[in-house]
mmCIF file with all atom_site columns, C-alpha atoms in Angstrom:
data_model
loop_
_atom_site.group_PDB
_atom_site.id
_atom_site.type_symbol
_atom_site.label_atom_id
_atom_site.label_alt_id
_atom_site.label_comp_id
_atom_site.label_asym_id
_atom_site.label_entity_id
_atom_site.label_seq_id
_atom_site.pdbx_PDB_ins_code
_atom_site.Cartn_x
_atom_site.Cartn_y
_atom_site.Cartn_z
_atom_site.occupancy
_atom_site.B_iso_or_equiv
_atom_site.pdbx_formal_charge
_atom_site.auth_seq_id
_atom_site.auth_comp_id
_atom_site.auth_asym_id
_atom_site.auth_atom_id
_atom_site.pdbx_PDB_model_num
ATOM 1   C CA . UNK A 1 1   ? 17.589  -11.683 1.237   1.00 87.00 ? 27  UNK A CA 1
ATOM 2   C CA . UNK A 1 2   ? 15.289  -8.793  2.717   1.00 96.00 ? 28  UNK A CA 1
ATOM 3   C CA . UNK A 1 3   ? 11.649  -9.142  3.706   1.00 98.00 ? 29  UNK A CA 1
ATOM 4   C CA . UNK A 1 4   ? 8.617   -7.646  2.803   1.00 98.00 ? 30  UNK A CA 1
ATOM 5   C CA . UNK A 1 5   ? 6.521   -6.297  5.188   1.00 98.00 ? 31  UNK A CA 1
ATOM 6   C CA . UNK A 1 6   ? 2.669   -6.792  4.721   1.00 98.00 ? 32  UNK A CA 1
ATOM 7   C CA . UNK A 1 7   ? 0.795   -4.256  6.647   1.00 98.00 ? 33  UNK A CA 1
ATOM 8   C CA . UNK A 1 8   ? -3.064  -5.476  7.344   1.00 97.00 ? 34  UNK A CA 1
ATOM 9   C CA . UNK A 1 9   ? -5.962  -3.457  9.165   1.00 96.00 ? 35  UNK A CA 1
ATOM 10  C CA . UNK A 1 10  ? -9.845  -3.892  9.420   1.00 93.00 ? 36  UNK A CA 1
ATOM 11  C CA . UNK A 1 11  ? -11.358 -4.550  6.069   1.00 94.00 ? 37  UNK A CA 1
ATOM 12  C CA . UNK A 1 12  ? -8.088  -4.274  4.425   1.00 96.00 ? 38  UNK A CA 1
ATOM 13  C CA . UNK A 1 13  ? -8.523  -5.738  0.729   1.00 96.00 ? 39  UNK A CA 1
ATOM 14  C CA . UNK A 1 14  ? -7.042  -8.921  0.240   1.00 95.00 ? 40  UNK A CA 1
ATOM 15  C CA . UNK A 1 15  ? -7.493  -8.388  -3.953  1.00 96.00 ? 41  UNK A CA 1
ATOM 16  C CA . UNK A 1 16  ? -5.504  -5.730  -4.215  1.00 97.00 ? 42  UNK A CA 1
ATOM 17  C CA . UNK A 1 17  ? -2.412  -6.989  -2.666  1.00 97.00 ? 43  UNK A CA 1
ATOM 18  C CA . UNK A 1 18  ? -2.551  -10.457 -4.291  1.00 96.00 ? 44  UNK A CA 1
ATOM 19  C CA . UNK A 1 19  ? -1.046  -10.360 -7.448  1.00 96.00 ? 45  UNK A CA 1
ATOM 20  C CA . UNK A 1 20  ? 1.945   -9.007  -5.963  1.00 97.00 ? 46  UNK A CA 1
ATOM 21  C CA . UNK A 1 21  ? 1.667   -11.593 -3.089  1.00 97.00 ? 47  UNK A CA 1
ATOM 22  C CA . UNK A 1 22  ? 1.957   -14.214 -5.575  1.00 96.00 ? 48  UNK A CA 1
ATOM 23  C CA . UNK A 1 23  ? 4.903   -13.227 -7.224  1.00 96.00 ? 49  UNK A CA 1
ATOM 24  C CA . UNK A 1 24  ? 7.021   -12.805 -3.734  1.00 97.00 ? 50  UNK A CA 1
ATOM 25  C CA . UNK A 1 25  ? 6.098   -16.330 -3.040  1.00 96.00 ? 51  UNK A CA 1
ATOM 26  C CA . UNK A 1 26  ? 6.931   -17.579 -6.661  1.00 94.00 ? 52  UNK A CA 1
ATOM 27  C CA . UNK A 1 27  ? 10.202  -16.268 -5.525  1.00 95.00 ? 53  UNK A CA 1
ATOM 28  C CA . UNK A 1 28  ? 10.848  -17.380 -2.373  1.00 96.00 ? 54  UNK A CA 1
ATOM 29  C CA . UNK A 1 29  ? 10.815  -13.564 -1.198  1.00 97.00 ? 55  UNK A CA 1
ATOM 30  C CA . UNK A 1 30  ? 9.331   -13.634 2.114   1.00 97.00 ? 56  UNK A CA 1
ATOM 31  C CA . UNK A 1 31  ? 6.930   -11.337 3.347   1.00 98.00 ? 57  UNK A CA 1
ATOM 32  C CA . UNK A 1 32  ? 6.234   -10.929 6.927   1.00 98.00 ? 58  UNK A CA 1
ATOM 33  C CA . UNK A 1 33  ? 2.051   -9.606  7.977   1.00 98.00 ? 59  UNK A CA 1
ATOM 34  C CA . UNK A 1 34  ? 1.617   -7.072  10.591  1.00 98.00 ? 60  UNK A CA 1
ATOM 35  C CA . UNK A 1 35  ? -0.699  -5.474  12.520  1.00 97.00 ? 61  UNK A CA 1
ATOM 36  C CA . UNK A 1 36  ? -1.407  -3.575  15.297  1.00 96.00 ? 62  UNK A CA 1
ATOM 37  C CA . UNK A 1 37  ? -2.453  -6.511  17.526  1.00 96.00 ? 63  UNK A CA 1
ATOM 38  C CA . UNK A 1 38  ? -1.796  -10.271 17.203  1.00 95.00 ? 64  UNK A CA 1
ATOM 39  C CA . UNK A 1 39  ? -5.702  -10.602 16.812  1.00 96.00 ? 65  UNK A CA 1
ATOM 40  C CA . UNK A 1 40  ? -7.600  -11.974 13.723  1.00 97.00 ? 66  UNK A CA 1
ATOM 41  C CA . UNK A 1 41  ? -7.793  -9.667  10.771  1.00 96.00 ? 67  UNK A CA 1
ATOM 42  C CA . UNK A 1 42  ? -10.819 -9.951  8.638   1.00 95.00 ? 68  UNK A CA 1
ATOM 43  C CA . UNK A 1 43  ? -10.489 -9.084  5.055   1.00 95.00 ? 69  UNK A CA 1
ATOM 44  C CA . UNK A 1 44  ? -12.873 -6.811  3.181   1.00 94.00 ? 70  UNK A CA 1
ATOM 45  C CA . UNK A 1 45  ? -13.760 -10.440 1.550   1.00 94.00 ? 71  UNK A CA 1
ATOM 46  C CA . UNK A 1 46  ? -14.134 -12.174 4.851   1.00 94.00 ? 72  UNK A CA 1
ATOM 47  C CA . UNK A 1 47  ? -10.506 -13.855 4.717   1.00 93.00 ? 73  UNK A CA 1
ATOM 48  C CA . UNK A 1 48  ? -9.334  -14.324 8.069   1.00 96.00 ? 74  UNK A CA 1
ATOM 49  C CA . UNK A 1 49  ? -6.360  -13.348 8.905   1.00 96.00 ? 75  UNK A CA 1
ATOM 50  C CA . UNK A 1 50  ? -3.335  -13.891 11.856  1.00 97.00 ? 76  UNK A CA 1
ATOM 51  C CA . UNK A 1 51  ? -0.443  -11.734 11.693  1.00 98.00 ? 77  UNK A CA 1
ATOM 52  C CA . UNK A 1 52  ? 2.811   -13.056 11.855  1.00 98.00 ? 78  UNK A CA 1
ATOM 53  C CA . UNK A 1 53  ? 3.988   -9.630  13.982  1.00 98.00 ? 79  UNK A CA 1
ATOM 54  C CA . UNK A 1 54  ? 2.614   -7.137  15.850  1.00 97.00 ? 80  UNK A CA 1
ATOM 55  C CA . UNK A 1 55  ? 3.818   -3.342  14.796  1.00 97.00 ? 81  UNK A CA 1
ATOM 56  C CA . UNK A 1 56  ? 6.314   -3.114  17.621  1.00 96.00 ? 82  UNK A CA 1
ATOM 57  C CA . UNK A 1 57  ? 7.672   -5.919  17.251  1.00 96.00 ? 83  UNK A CA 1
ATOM 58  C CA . UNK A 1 58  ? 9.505   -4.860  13.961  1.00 96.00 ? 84  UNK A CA 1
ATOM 59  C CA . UNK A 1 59  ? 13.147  -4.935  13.002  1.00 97.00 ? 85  UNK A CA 1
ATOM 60  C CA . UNK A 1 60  ? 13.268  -2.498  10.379  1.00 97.00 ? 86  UNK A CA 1
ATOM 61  C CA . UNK A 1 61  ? 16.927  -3.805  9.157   1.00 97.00 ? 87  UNK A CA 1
ATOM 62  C CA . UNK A 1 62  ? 15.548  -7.138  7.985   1.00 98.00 ? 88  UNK A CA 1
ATOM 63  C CA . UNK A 1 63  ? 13.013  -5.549  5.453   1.00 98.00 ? 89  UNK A CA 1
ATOM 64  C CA . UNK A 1 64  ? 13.563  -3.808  1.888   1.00 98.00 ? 90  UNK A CA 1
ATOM 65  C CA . UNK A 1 65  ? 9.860   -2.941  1.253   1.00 98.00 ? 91  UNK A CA 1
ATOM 66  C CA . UNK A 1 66  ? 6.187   -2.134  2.670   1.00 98.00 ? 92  UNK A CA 1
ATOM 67  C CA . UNK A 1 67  ? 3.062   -3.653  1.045   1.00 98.00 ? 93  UNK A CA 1
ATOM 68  C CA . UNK A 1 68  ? -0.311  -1.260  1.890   1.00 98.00 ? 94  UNK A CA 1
ATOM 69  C CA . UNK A 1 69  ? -3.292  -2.959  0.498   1.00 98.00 ? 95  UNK A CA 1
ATOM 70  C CA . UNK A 1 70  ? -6.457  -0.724  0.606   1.00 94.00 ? 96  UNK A CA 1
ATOM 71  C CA . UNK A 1 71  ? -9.315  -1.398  3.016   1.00 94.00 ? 97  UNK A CA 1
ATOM 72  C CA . UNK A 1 72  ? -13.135 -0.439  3.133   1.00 88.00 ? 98  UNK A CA 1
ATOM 73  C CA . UNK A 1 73  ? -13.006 2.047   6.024   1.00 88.00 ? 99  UNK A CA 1
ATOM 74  C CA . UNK A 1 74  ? -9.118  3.431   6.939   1.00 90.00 ? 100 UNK A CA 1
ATOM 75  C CA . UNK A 1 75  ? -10.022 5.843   9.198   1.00 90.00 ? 101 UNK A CA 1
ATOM 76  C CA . UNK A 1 76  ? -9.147  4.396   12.301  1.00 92.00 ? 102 UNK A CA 1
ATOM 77  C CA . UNK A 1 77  ? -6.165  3.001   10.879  1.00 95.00 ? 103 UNK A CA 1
ATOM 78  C CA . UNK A 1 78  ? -5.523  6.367   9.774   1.00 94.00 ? 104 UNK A CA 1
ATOM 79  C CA . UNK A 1 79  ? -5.537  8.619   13.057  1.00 94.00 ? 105 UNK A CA 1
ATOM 80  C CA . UNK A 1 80  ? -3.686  5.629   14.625  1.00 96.00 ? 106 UNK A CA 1
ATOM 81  C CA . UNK A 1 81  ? -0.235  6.889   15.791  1.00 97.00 ? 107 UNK A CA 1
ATOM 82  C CA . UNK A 1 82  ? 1.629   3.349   16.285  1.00 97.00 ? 108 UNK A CA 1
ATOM 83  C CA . UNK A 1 83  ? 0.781   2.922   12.849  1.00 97.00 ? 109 UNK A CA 1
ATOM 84  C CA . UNK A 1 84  ? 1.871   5.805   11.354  1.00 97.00 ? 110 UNK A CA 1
ATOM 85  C CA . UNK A 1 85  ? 4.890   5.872   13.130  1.00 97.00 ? 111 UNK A CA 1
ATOM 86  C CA . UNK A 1 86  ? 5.569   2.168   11.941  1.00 98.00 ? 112 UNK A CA 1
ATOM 87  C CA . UNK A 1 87  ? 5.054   3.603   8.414   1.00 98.00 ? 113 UNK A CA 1
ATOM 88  C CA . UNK A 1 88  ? 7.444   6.195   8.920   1.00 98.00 ? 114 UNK A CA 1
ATOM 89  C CA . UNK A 1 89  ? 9.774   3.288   9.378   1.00 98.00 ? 115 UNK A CA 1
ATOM 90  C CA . UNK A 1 90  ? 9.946   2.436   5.886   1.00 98.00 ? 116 UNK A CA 1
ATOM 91  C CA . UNK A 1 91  ? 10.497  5.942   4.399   1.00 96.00 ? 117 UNK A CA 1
ATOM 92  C CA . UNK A 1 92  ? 13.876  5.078   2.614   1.00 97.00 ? 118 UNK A CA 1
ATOM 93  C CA . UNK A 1 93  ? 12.447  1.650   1.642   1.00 98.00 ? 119 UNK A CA 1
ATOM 94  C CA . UNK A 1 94  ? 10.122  0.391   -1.334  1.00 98.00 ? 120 UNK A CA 1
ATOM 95  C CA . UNK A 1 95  ? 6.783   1.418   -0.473  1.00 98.00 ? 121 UNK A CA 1
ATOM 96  C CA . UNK A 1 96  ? 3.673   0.173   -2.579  1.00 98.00 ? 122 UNK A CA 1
ATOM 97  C CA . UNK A 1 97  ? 0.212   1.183   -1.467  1.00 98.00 ? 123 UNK A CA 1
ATOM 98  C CA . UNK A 1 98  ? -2.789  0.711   -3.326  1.00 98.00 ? 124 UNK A CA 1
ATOM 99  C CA . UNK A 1 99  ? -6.272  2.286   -3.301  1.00 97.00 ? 125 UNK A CA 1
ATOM 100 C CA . UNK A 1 100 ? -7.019  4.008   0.202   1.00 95.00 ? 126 UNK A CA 1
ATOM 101 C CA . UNK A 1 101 ? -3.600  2.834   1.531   1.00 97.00 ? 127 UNK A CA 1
ATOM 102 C CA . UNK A 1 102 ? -1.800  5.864   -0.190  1.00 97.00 ? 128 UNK A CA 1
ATOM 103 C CA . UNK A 1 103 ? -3.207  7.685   2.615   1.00 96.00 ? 129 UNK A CA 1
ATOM 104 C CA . UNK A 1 104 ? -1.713  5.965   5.569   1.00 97.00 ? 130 UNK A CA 1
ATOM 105 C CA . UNK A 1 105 ? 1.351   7.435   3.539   1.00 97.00 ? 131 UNK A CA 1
ATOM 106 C CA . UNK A 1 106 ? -0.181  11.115  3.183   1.00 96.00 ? 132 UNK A CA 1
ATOM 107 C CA . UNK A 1 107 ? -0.959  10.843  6.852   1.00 96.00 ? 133 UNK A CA 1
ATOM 108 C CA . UNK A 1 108 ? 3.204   10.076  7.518   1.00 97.00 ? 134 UNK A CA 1
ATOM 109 C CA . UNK A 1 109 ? 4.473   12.720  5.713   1.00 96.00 ? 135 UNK A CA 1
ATOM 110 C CA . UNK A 1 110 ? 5.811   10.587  2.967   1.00 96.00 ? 136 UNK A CA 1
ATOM 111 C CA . UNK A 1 111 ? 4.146   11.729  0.101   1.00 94.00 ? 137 UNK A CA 1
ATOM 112 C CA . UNK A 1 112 ? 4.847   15.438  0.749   1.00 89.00 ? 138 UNK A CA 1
ATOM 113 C CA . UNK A 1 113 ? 5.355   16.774  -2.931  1.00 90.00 ? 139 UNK A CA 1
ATOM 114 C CA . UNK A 1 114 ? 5.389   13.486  -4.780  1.00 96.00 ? 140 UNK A CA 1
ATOM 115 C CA . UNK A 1 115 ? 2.905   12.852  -7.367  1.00 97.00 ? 141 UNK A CA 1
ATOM 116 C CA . UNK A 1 116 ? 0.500   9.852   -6.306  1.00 97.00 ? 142 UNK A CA 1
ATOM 117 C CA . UNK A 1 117 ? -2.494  8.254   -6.991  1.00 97.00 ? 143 UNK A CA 1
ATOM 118 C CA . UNK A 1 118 ? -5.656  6.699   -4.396  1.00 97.00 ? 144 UNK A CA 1
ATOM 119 C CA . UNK A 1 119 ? -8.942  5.385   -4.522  1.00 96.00 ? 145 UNK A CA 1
ATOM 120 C CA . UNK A 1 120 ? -10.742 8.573   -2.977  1.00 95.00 ? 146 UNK A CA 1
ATOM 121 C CA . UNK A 1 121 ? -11.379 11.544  -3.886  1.00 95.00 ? 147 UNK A CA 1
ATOM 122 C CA . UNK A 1 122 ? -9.812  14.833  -2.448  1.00 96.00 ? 148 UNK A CA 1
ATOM 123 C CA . UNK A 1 123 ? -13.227 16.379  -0.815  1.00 95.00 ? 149 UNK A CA 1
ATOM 124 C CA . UNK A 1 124 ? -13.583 13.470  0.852   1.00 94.00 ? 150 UNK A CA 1
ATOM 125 C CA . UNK A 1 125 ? -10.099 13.432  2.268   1.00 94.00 ? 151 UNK A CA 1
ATOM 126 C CA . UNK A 1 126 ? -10.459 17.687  3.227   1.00 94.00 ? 152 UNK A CA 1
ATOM 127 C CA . UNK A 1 127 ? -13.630 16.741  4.982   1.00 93.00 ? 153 UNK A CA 1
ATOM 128 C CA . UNK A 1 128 ? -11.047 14.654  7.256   1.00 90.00 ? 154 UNK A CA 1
ATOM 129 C CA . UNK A 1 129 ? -8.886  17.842  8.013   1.00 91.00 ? 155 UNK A CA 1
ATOM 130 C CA . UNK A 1 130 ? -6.117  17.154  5.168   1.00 92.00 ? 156 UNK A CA 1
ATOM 131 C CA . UNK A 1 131 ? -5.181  20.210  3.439   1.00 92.00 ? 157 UNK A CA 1
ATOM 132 C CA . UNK A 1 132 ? -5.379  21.310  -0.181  1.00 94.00 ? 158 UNK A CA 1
ATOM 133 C CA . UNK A 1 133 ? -1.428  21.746  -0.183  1.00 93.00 ? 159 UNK A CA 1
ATOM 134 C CA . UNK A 1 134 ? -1.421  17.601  0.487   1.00 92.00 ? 160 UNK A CA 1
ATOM 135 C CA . UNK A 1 135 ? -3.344  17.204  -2.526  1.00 95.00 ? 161 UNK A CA 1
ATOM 136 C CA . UNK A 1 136 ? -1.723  18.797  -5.042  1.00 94.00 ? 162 UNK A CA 1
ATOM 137 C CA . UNK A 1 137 ? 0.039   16.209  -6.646  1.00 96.00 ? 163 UNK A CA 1
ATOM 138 C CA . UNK A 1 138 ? -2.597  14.113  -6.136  1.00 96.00 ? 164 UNK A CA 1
ATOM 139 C CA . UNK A 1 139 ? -4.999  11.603  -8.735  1.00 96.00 ? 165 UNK A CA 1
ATOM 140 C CA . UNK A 1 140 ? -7.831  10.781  -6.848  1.00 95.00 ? 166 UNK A CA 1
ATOM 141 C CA . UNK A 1 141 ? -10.666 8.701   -7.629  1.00 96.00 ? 167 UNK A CA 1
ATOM 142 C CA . UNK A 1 142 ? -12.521 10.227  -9.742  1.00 95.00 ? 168 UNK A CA 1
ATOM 143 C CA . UNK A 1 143 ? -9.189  11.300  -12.111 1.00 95.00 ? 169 UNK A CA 1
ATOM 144 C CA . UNK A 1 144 ? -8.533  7.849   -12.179 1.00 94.00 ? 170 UNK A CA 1
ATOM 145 C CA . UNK A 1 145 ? -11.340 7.184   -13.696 1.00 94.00 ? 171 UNK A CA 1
ATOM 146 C CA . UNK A 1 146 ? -11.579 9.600   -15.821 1.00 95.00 ? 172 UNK A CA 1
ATOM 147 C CA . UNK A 1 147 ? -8.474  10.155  -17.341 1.00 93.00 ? 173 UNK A CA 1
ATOM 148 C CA . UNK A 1 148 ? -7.165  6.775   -17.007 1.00 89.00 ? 174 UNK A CA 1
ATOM 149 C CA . UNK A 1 149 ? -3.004  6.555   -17.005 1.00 92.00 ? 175 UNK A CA 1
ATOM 150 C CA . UNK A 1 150 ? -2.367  3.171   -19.255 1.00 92.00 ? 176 UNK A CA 1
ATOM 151 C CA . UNK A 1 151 ? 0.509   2.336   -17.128 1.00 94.00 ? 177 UNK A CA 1
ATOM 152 C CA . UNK A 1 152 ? -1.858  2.058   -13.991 1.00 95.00 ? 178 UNK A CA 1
ATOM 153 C CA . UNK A 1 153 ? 0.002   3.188   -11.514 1.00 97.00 ? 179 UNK A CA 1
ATOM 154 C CA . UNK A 1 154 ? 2.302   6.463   -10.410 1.00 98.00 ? 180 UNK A CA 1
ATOM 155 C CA . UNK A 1 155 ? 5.780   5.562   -9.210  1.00 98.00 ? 181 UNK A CA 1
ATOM 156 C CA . UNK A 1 156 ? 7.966   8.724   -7.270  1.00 97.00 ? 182 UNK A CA 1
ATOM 157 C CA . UNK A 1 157 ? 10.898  7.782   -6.204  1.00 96.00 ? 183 UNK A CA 1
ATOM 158 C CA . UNK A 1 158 ? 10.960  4.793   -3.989  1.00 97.00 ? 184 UNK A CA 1
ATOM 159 C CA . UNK A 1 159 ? 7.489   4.714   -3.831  1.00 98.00 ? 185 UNK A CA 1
ATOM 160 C CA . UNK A 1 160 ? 4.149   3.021   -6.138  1.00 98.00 ? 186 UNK A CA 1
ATOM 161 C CA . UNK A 1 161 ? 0.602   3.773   -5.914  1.00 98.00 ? 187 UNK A CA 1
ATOM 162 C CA . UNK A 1 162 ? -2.475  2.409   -7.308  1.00 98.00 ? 188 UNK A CA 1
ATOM 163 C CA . UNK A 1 163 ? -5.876  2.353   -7.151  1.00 97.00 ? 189 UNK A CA 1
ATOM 164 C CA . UNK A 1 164 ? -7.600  -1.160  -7.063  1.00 96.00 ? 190 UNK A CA 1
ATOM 165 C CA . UNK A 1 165 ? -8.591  -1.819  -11.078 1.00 96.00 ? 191 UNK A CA 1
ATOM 166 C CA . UNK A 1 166 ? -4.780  -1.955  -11.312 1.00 96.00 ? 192 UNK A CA 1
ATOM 167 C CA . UNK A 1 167 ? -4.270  -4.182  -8.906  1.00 97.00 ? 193 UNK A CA 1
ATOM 168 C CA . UNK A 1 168 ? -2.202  -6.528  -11.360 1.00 96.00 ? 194 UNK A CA 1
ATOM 169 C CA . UNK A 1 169 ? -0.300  -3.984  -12.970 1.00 96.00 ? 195 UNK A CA 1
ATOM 170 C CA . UNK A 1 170 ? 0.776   -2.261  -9.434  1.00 97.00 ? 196 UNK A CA 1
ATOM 171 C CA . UNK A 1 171 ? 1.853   -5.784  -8.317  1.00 97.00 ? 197 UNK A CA 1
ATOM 172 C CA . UNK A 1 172 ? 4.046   -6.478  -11.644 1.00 96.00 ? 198 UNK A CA 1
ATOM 173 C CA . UNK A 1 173 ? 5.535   -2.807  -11.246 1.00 96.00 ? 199 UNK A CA 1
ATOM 174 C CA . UNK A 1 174 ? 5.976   -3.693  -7.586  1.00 98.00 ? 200 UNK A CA 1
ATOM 175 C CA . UNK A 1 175 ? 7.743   -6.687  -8.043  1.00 97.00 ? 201 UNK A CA 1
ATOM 176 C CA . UNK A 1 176 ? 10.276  -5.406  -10.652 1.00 96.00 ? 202 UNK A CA 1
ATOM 177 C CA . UNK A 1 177 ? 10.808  -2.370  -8.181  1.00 97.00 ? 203 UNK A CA 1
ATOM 178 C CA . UNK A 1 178 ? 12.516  -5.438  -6.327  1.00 97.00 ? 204 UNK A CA 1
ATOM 179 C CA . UNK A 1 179 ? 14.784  -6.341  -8.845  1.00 96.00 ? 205 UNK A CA 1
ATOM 180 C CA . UNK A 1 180 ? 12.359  -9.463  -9.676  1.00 95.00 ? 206 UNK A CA 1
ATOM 181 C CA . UNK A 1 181 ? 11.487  -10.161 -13.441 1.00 87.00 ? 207 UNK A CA 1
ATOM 182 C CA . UNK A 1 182 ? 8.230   -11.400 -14.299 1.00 87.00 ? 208 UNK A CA 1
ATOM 183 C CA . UNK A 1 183 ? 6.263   -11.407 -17.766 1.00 79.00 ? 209 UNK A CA 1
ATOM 184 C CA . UNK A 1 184 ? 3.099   -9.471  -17.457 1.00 79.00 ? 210 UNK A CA 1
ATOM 185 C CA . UNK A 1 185 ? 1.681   -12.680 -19.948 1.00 81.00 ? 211 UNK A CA 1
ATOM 186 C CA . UNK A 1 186 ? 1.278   -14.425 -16.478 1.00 80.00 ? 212 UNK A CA 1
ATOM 187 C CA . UNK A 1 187 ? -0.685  -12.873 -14.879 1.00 85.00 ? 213 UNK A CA 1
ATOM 188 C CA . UNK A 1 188 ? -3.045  -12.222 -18.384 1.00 76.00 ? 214 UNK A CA 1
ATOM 189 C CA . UNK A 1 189 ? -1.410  -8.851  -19.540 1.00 68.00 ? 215 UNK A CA 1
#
């Protein structure tokens, strides 16, 4: 069986990521955490954290799917180039990103004309030099909140995205992206 690649930055948020953590592991799907360096992570809730891999050393054959949890403050991990170009690894694969993560995905080109949503809102994101033409098919923030989808997430193709109040939803949805079958009653839905 594939692996799932966990991808961890800075003030990544552990939350987000965890419902669809816990079903991988009550299904003996492995998941394998990266980084950038084999240095201590800390979480957005002060989890520490020690990758199993560094970016490079990736086999991209062994994986099926790419887990992007959001973080406080992506911006480095944004204009990092390794990174990205890890990302860009995964573009025929399952990709679920959550929150900010969508736009490590933005950033790699993979989102070009798919509909998505993230947990920030476009100005913020054209103050950073992205372009309106990015953004179209966007649902930031602040449409999230106010015209909530029920479903909670946006699925285009091989890819998910949330923001983080649907953090158990996009891990259920994840999960079933991955041919595994689990009743929503479990996790209190």
């Amino acid at each position: 069986m594939k692996k799932t690649a966990v991808l961890i930055y800075e003030s990544f948020c552990n939350f987000e990521i965890s419902v669809a953590l816990e079903i991988l592991a009550l299904n003996n799907k492995e998941i394998v955490v990266f980084a950038k360096t084999k240095e201590v992570i800390a979480s957005e809730e002060g989890f520490k954290i020690l990758p199993d891999k560094i970016i490079s050393e990736i086999d991209i054959d062994e994986y099926d799917s790419l887990l992007l949890p959001g973080a406080v403050d992506i911006e480095a991990t944004v204009k990092d180039p390794e990174i990205i170009e890890f990302i860009k690894l995964f573009r025929n694969k399952l990709i679920g990103a959550i929150s900010i993560g969508p736009i490590l995905l933005l950033k790699a080109g993979i989102l070009n004309d798919k509909s998505f949503m993230a947990g920030v809102n476009k100005e913020e994101l054209l103050e950073e030099g992205f372009l309106a033409s990015d953004l179209t098919k966007m649902k930031d923030w602040d449409e999230c909140i106010e015209n909530h989808i029920e479903e909670g997430y946006i699925i285009s193709e091989n890819i998910i995205t949330s923001v983080s109040y649907n953090f158990v939803k996009f891990g259920i949805q994840f999960a079933k992206m991955l041919g595994i079958e689990i009743s929503s009653k479990s996790f209190g839905l």
